[in-house]
Amino acid sequence: MGALAEKILQGDRLALARVLTLIENETEEGYAALQELFPHTGRAHLIGVTGAPGTGKSTLVNALARYFRQAGENPAKSVAVVAVDPSSPFSGGAILGDRVRMRDLAGDTGVFIRSMATRGSLGGLAVNTSGVVQALDAAGYDLIFIETVGAGQAEVEVARLAHTTMVIEAPGFGDDIQAIKAGILEIADILVVNKADLPSAESTERALRTMLQLGGKSKELRDENFSLGETHKLNRELKLSVAEGAEWLPPIIRTVATEGQGIEGLAQAVVEHYDYLARSGELLWREKSRLRNELHTLVQETLLSRWKKNISAEELERMVEKLVRRELSPWQAASALIDGKLV
């Protein structure tokens, strides 16, 4: 085993940071370390956190990580945060806004925070987010939060990487319509109405509940005026019904992350969802689906890279000129380029 991989398995944070940089930069050394670390993955609970910019994702992750480290049932749990930030238009690196918001966790050796730049990637995640998450998993972190950039409707990619997906909404952001258009509700395992101390919090929750019911992902519940910090009734009902084979019904949790209100109930929902996945057998299915998606992505990237090496810029430009003159259709041109039968 290589020296870097061995140091990571021994808990060396400096070696871990170096490997994460190598993975982000798509170096051979980084991929070699990943190959050695992969047999030690598959133990972490991956939690995706998505939502529109300004809904308080970073503050919420900060509060949740602090809860699991200090106030949870098992405060010894180690936590990693992968914060996908917008890219700098000058350096291409991460803006580091999320890391600034999480400085409360900076002195905790049981917490590892990594900012990643999207580098033009769509879907709210960077291209190498999966590799970074695997390295953190192998390093022994129990909970790994994957916070997306907040790209809005393209934000569903995180559901293919995470075991539990939290969708964050906030009153006054117009996200009721966005959720309907984007299908965001379909990827949500837990819905969070953050900034619930704002006047329109109830109407935001009501709109989300209506959409869940229309989509068949909820049922009629009475007495649903929950106070902040109170465990959601839906969670309690689910806990009793999971053994009977009931499906998971996404709870709606109100929080005020800046004040720590509602964090305990949200943390309990995260734990209960993972327990549900394990008991129902869906955890294995999601892990298999996640790895299949990663394999497809890697095959596509590898084939595209090999194809680019075999096609010169001149040949490609000649094909574009034929398209401009309408001598070939795009489908004919693509087929000729792939088969190497340039015309």
Coordinates of C-alpha atoms in Angstrom, one line a residue:
M1 CA 0.0 0.0 0.0
G2 CA 1.2 3.5 -0.8
A3 CA 2.5 5.8 2.0
L4 CA -0.4 8.3 1.6
A5 CA -3.2 5.8 1.7
E6 CA -1.6 4.1 4.8
K7 CA -1.3 7.4 6.6
I8 CA -4.9 8.2 5.9
L9 CA -6.0 4.9 7.4
Q10 CA -4.0 5.8 10.4
G11 CA -5.8 9.1 10.9
D12 CA -3.3 11.5 9.4
R13 CA -5.4 14.6 8.5
L14 CA -2.5 16.2 6.6
A15 CA -2.2 13.2 4.3
L16 CA -6.0 13.2 3.8
A17 CA -6.0 16.9 2.8
R18 CA -3.2 16.2 0.3
V19 CA -5.0 13.3 -1.3
L20 CA -8.2 15.3 -1.6
T21 CA -6.3 17.9 -3.5
L22 CA -4.7 15.3 -5.7
I23 CA -8.2 13.8 -6.4
E24 CA -9.6 17.3 -7.2
N25 CA -6.8 17.9 -9.6
E26 CA -7.4 14.5 -11.3
T27 CA -3.8 13.3 -10.9
E28 CA -2.6 9.7 -11.3
E29 CA -1.3 9.8 -7.7
G30 CA -4.8 10.8 -6.4
Y31 CA -6.5 8.0 -8.4
A32 CA -3.9 5.5 -7.2
A33 CA -4.6 6.4 -3.6
L34 CA -8.4 6.1 -4.2
Q35 CA -7.9 2.6 -5.5
E36 CA -6.1 1.5 -2.3
L37 CA -8.7 3.3 -0.1
F38 CA -11.8 1.9 -1.8
P39 CA -11.9 -1.4 0.0
H40 CA -12.1 0.6 3.3
T41 CA -15.2 2.6 2.2
G42 CA -18.9 1.9 2.5
R43 CA -19.2 2.6 6.3
A44 CA -20.2 6.3 6.4
H45 CA -23.7 7.7 6.3
L46 CA -23.8 10.1 3.4
I47 CA -26.1 13.1 3.8
G48 CA -26.9 15.4 0.9
V49 CA -28.0 18.9 1.7
T50 CA -29.5 20.9 -1.1
G51 CA -31.7 24.0 -1.7
A52 CA -31.7 27.4 -3.2
P53 CA -29.0 29.9 -2.4
G54 CA -29.8 31.9 0.8
T55 CA -32.0 29.2 2.5
G56 CA -29.3 28.7 5.2
K57 CA -27.8 25.4 4.1
S58 CA -24.3 26.1 5.5
T59 CA -25.6 27.4 8.8
L60 CA -27.9 24.3 9.1
V61 CA -25.0 21.9 8.4
N62 CA -22.8 23.8 10.9
A63 CA -25.5 23.4 13.6
L64 CA -26.2 19.7 12.8
A65 CA -22.5 18.8 12.8
R66 CA -22.1 20.5 16.1
Y67 CA -25.1 18.7 17.5
F68 CA -23.8 15.2 16.5
R69 CA -20.4 16.0 17.9
Q70 CA -21.6 17.5 21.2
A71 CA -25.2 16.9 22.1
G72 CA -26.3 13.7 20.3
E73 CA -26.7 10.3 21.7
N74 CA -23.2 9.4 20.5
P75 CA -21.1 12.6 20.7
A76 CA -18.0 10.6 19.7
K77 CA -19.2 10.4 16.1
S78 CA -16.8 12.0 13.6
V79 CA -18.2 14.3 11.0
A80 CA -16.9 15.5 7.6
V81 CA -18.4 18.2 5.5
V82 CA -17.9 18.5 1.7
A83 CA -19.0 22.1 0.9
V84 CA -19.3 22.6 -2.9
D85 CA -18.8 26.3 -3.5
P86 CA -19.1 28.4 -6.7
S87 CA -15.8 28.7 -8.6
S88 CA -13.7 31.8 -8.6
P89 CA -13.9 33.4 -12.0
F90 CA -10.1 34.2 -11.8
S91 CA -8.4 31.2 -10.1
G92 CA -11.1 28.5 -10.7
G93 CA -10.9 27.6 -7.0
A94 CA -13.7 27.6 -4.4
I95 CA -14.9 30.9 -3.0
L96 CA -14.7 29.4 0.5
G97 CA -17.9 31.1 1.7
D98 CA -19.2 27.9 3.3
R99 CA -16.0 27.3 5.2
V100 CA -16.3 30.9 6.6
R101 CA -19.8 30.2 7.9
M102 CA -18.7 27.0 9.6
R103 CA -15.8 28.4 11.6
D104 CA -17.6 27.2 14.8
L105 CA -16.3 23.7 14.0
A106 CA -12.8 24.8 13.3
G107 CA -11.3 23.7 16.6
D108 CA -12.9 20.3 16.7
T109 CA -10.4 17.5 15.6
G110 CA -13.4 15.2 15.0
V111 CA -14.6 17.4 12.2
F112 CA -13.1 17.8 8.7
I113 CA -14.3 20.5 6.4
R114 CA -13.4 20.5 2.7
S115 CA -14.5 23.2 0.2
M116 CA -14.7 22.2 -3.5
A117 CA -15.1 24.4 -6.5
T118 CA -17.7 23.4 -9.1
R119 CA -15.3 24.3 -11.9
G120 CA -18.2 24.8 -14.3
S121 CA -19.9 21.5 -13.4
L122 CA -23.7 21.5 -13.4
G123 CA -26.0 19.7 -10.9
G124 CA -24.8 21.4 -7.8
L125 CA -21.7 19.1 -7.4
A126 CA -18.1 19.2 -8.6
V127 CA -16.9 16.4 -11.0
N128 CA -14.8 14.7 -8.3
T129 CA -17.1 15.1 -5.4
S130 CA -17.7 11.3 -5.3
G131 CA -13.9 10.6 -5.1
V132 CA -13.5 13.1 -2.2
V133 CA -16.4 11.5 -0.3
Q134 CA -14.9 8.1 -0.8
A135 CA -11.5 9.2 0.7
L136 CA -13.3 10.7 3.7
D137 CA -15.3 7.5 4.1
A138 CA -12.1 5.5 4.1
A139 CA -10.6 7.9 6.6
G140 CA -13.2 6.7 9.1
Y141 CA -15.7 9.6 9.3
D142 CA -19.1 8.4 10.4
L143 CA -21.3 11.2 9.0
I144 CA -20.4 12.9 5.7
F145 CA -22.5 16.0 4.8
I146 CA -22.4 16.9 1.1
E147 CA -23.6 20.5 0.7
T148 CA -24.4 21.5 -2.9
V149 CA -23.7 24.9 -4.4
G150 CA -27.3 25.9 -4.4
A151 CA -27.9 25.8 -8.2
G152 CA -31.7 25.6 -8.0
Q153 CA -33.5 23.3 -10.4
A154 CA -30.3 21.4 -11.5
E155 CA -29.7 20.3 -7.9
V156 CA -31.0 16.7 -8.1
E157 CA -27.5 15.1 -8.7
V158 CA -26.9 15.0 -5.0
A159 CA -29.6 12.3 -4.6
R160 CA -27.5 9.9 -6.6
L161 CA -24.6 10.3 -4.3
A162 CA -26.2 10.5 -0.8
H163 CA -28.0 8.0 1.3
T164 CA -30.2 10.7 2.9
T165 CA -31.1 13.8 1.0
M166 CA -32.3 16.9 2.9
V167 CA -34.0 19.7 0.9
I168 CA -33.9 23.1 2.5
E169 CA -36.6 25.6 1.9
A170 CA -37.1 29.1 3.4
P171 CA -40.1 31.4 3.6
G172 CA -40.2 34.2 1.1
F173 CA -37.9 32.6 -1.5
G174 CA -40.6 31.7 -4.0
D175 CA -39.4 28.0 -3.8
D176 CA -42.9 26.6 -3.8
I177 CA -43.1 27.0 -7.5
Q178 CA -39.4 26.0 -8.0
A179 CA -40.0 22.7 -6.1
I180 CA -43.0 22.0 -8.3
K181 CA -41.1 22.7 -11.5
A182 CA -37.9 21.0 -10.6
G183 CA -39.1 17.8 -9.1
I184 CA -37.0 18.7 -6.0
L185 CA -39.6 17.1 -3.8
E186 CA -39.1 13.7 -5.5
I187 CA -35.5 13.6 -4.2
A188 CA -36.3 14.7 -0.6
D189 CA -36.0 12.2 2.2
I190 CA -36.3 15.1 4.7
L191 CA -37.8 18.5 4.0
V192 CA -36.6 21.4 6.2
V193 CA -38.3 24.8 6.5
N194 CA -35.4 26.9 7.8
K195 CA -35.7 30.5 9.1
A196 CA -39.0 29.3 10.5
D197 CA -39.3 32.4 12.7
L198 CA -40.3 34.4 9.7
P199 CA -44.0 35.2 9.3
S200 CA -44.6 33.1 6.2
A201 CA -43.2 29.9 7.6
E202 CA -46.6 28.3 8.0
S203 CA -47.6 29.0 4.4
T204 CA -44.3 27.5 3.1
E205 CA -44.9 24.4 5.2
R206 CA -48.5 24.2 4.0
A207 CA -47.4 24.4 0.4
L208 CA -44.8 21.7 0.8
R209 CA -47.3 19.4 2.5
T210 CA -49.8 20.0 -0.2
M211 CA -47.3 19.0 -2.9
L212 CA -46.3 15.9 -0.9
Q213 CA -49.9 14.8 -0.7
L214 CA -50.5 15.5 -4.5
G215 CA -47.4 13.5 -5.3
G216 CA -48.6 10.6 -3.1
K217 CA -45.6 10.9 -0.7
S218 CA -47.7 12.0 2.3
K219 CA -50.9 11.2 4.1
E220 CA -53.5 13.3 5.8
L221 CA -52.3 14.1 9.3
R222 CA -54.1 16.0 12.0
D223 CA -52.7 18.3 14.7
E224 CA -49.7 19.2 12.6
N225 CA -48.9 22.6 14.2
F226 CA -45.5 21.6 15.5
S227 CA -43.5 24.0 17.7
L228 CA -39.8 24.5 16.9
G229 CA -37.6 21.8 18.4
E230 CA -40.5 19.3 18.8
T231 CA -40.0 15.9 17.2
H232 CA -42.2 15.6 14.1
K233 CA -45.3 13.5 14.6
L234 CA -44.7 11.9 11.2
N235 CA -41.3 10.6 12.5
R236 CA -43.0 8.9 15.4
E237 CA -45.7 7.3 13.3
L238 CA -43.0 6.1 10.8
K239 CA -40.9 4.5 13.6
L240 CA -43.9 2.4 14.6
S241 CA -44.9 1.4 11.0
V242 CA -41.5 0.7 9.4
A243 CA -41.5 -2.9 10.8
E244 CA -44.8 -3.4 8.9
G245 CA -43.1 -2.6 5.6
A246 CA -44.4 1.0 5.3
E247 CA -42.5 3.3 3.0
W248 CA -40.6 6.4 4.2
L249 CA -42.8 9.5 4.3
P250 CA -40.6 12.6 4.1
P251 CA -41.1 14.7 7.3
I252 CA -41.2 18.4 7.2
I253 CA -39.1 19.9 10.0
R254 CA -39.1 23.6 11.0
T255 CA -35.7 25.0 12.1
V256 CA -34.0 28.3 13.0
A257 CA -30.4 27.2 12.4
T258 CA -28.9 30.5 13.7
E259 CA -30.5 29.9 17.1
G260 CA -30.2 26.1 17.1
Q261 CA -33.9 25.6 17.2
G262 CA -35.3 22.5 15.7
I263 CA -31.9 20.9 15.3
E264 CA -32.5 18.1 17.7
G265 CA -35.7 17.0 15.8
L266 CA -33.8 17.2 12.5
A267 CA -30.9 15.2 13.8
Q268 CA -33.4 12.5 15.0
A269 CA -35.0 12.4 11.6
V270 CA -31.6 11.9 10.0
V271 CA -30.9 9.0 12.3
E272 CA -34.3 7.4 11.8
H273 CA -34.0 7.6 8.1
Y274 CA -30.7 5.7 8.1
D275 CA -32.3 3.1 10.5
Y276 CA -35.2 2.8 8.0
L277 CA -32.8 2.3 5.1
A278 CA -30.9 -0.4 7.0
R279 CA -34.0 -2.3 8.2
S280 CA -35.9 -2.1 4.9
G281 CA -32.9 -3.2 2.8
E282 CA -33.0 0.0 0.8
L283 CA -29.6 1.0 2.0
L284 CA -28.0 -1.7 0.0
W285 CA -30.1 -0.8 -3.0
R286 CA -29.1 2.9 -2.8
E287 CA -25.5 2.0 -2.4
K288 CA -25.7 -0.2 -5.5
S289 CA -27.5 2.5 -7.4
R290 CA -24.9 5.1 -6.3
L291 CA -21.9 2.9 -7.5
R292 CA -23.7 2.1 -10.7
N293 CA -24.2 5.8 -11.4
E294 CA -20.5 6.5 -10.6
L295 CA -19.4 3.7 -12.9
H296 CA -21.5 5.1 -15.8
T297 CA -20.1 8.6 -15.2
L298 CA -16.5 7.3 -15.2
V299 CA -17.1 5.2 -18.4
Q300 CA -18.5 8.3 -20.1
E301 CA -15.6 10.5 -19.0
T302 CA -13.0 7.9 -20.0
L303 CA -14.5 7.3 -23.4
L304 CA -14.8 11.0 -24.1
S305 CA -11.2 11.6 -23.0
R306 CA -9.9 8.7 -25.3
W307 CA -12.0 10.0 -28.2
K308 CA -10.6 13.5 -27.9
K309 CA -7.1 12.1 -28.0
N310 CA -7.8 10.3 -31.3
I311 CA -9.5 13.2 -33.0
S312 CA -7.4 16.3 -34.1
A313 CA -8.8 19.8 -33.8
E314 CA -8.5 20.1 -37.6
E315 CA -10.7 17.0 -38.2
L316 CA -13.3 18.3 -35.7
E317 CA -13.3 21.7 -37.3
R318 CA -13.8 20.2 -40.8
M319 CA -16.8 18.3 -39.5
V320 CA -18.3 21.5 -38.0
E321 CA -17.9 23.2 -41.4
K322 CA -19.9 20.4 -43.0
L323 CA -22.6 20.9 -40.4
V324 CA -22.7 24.6 -41.2
R325 CA -23.0 23.9 -44.9
R326 CA -25.8 21.4 -44.1
E327 CA -23.9 18.6 -45.9
L328 CA -24.3 16.3 -42.8
S329 CA -26.8 16.2 -40.0
P330 CA -25.4 16.3 -36.4
W331 CA -26.4 12.6 -36.0
Q332 CA -24.4 11.6 -39.1
A333 CA -21.4 13.7 -38.0
A334 CA -21.4 12.2 -34.5
S335 CA -21.6 8.7 -35.9
A336 CA -18.8 9.3 -38.3
L337 CA -16.6 10.8 -35.5
I338 CA -17.2 7.9 -33.1
D339 CA -16.6 5.3 -35.8
G340 CA -13.5 7.1 -37.1
K341 CA -15.0 7.2 -40.6
L342 CA -14.4 10.8 -41.4
V343 CA -16.1 12.1 -44.6

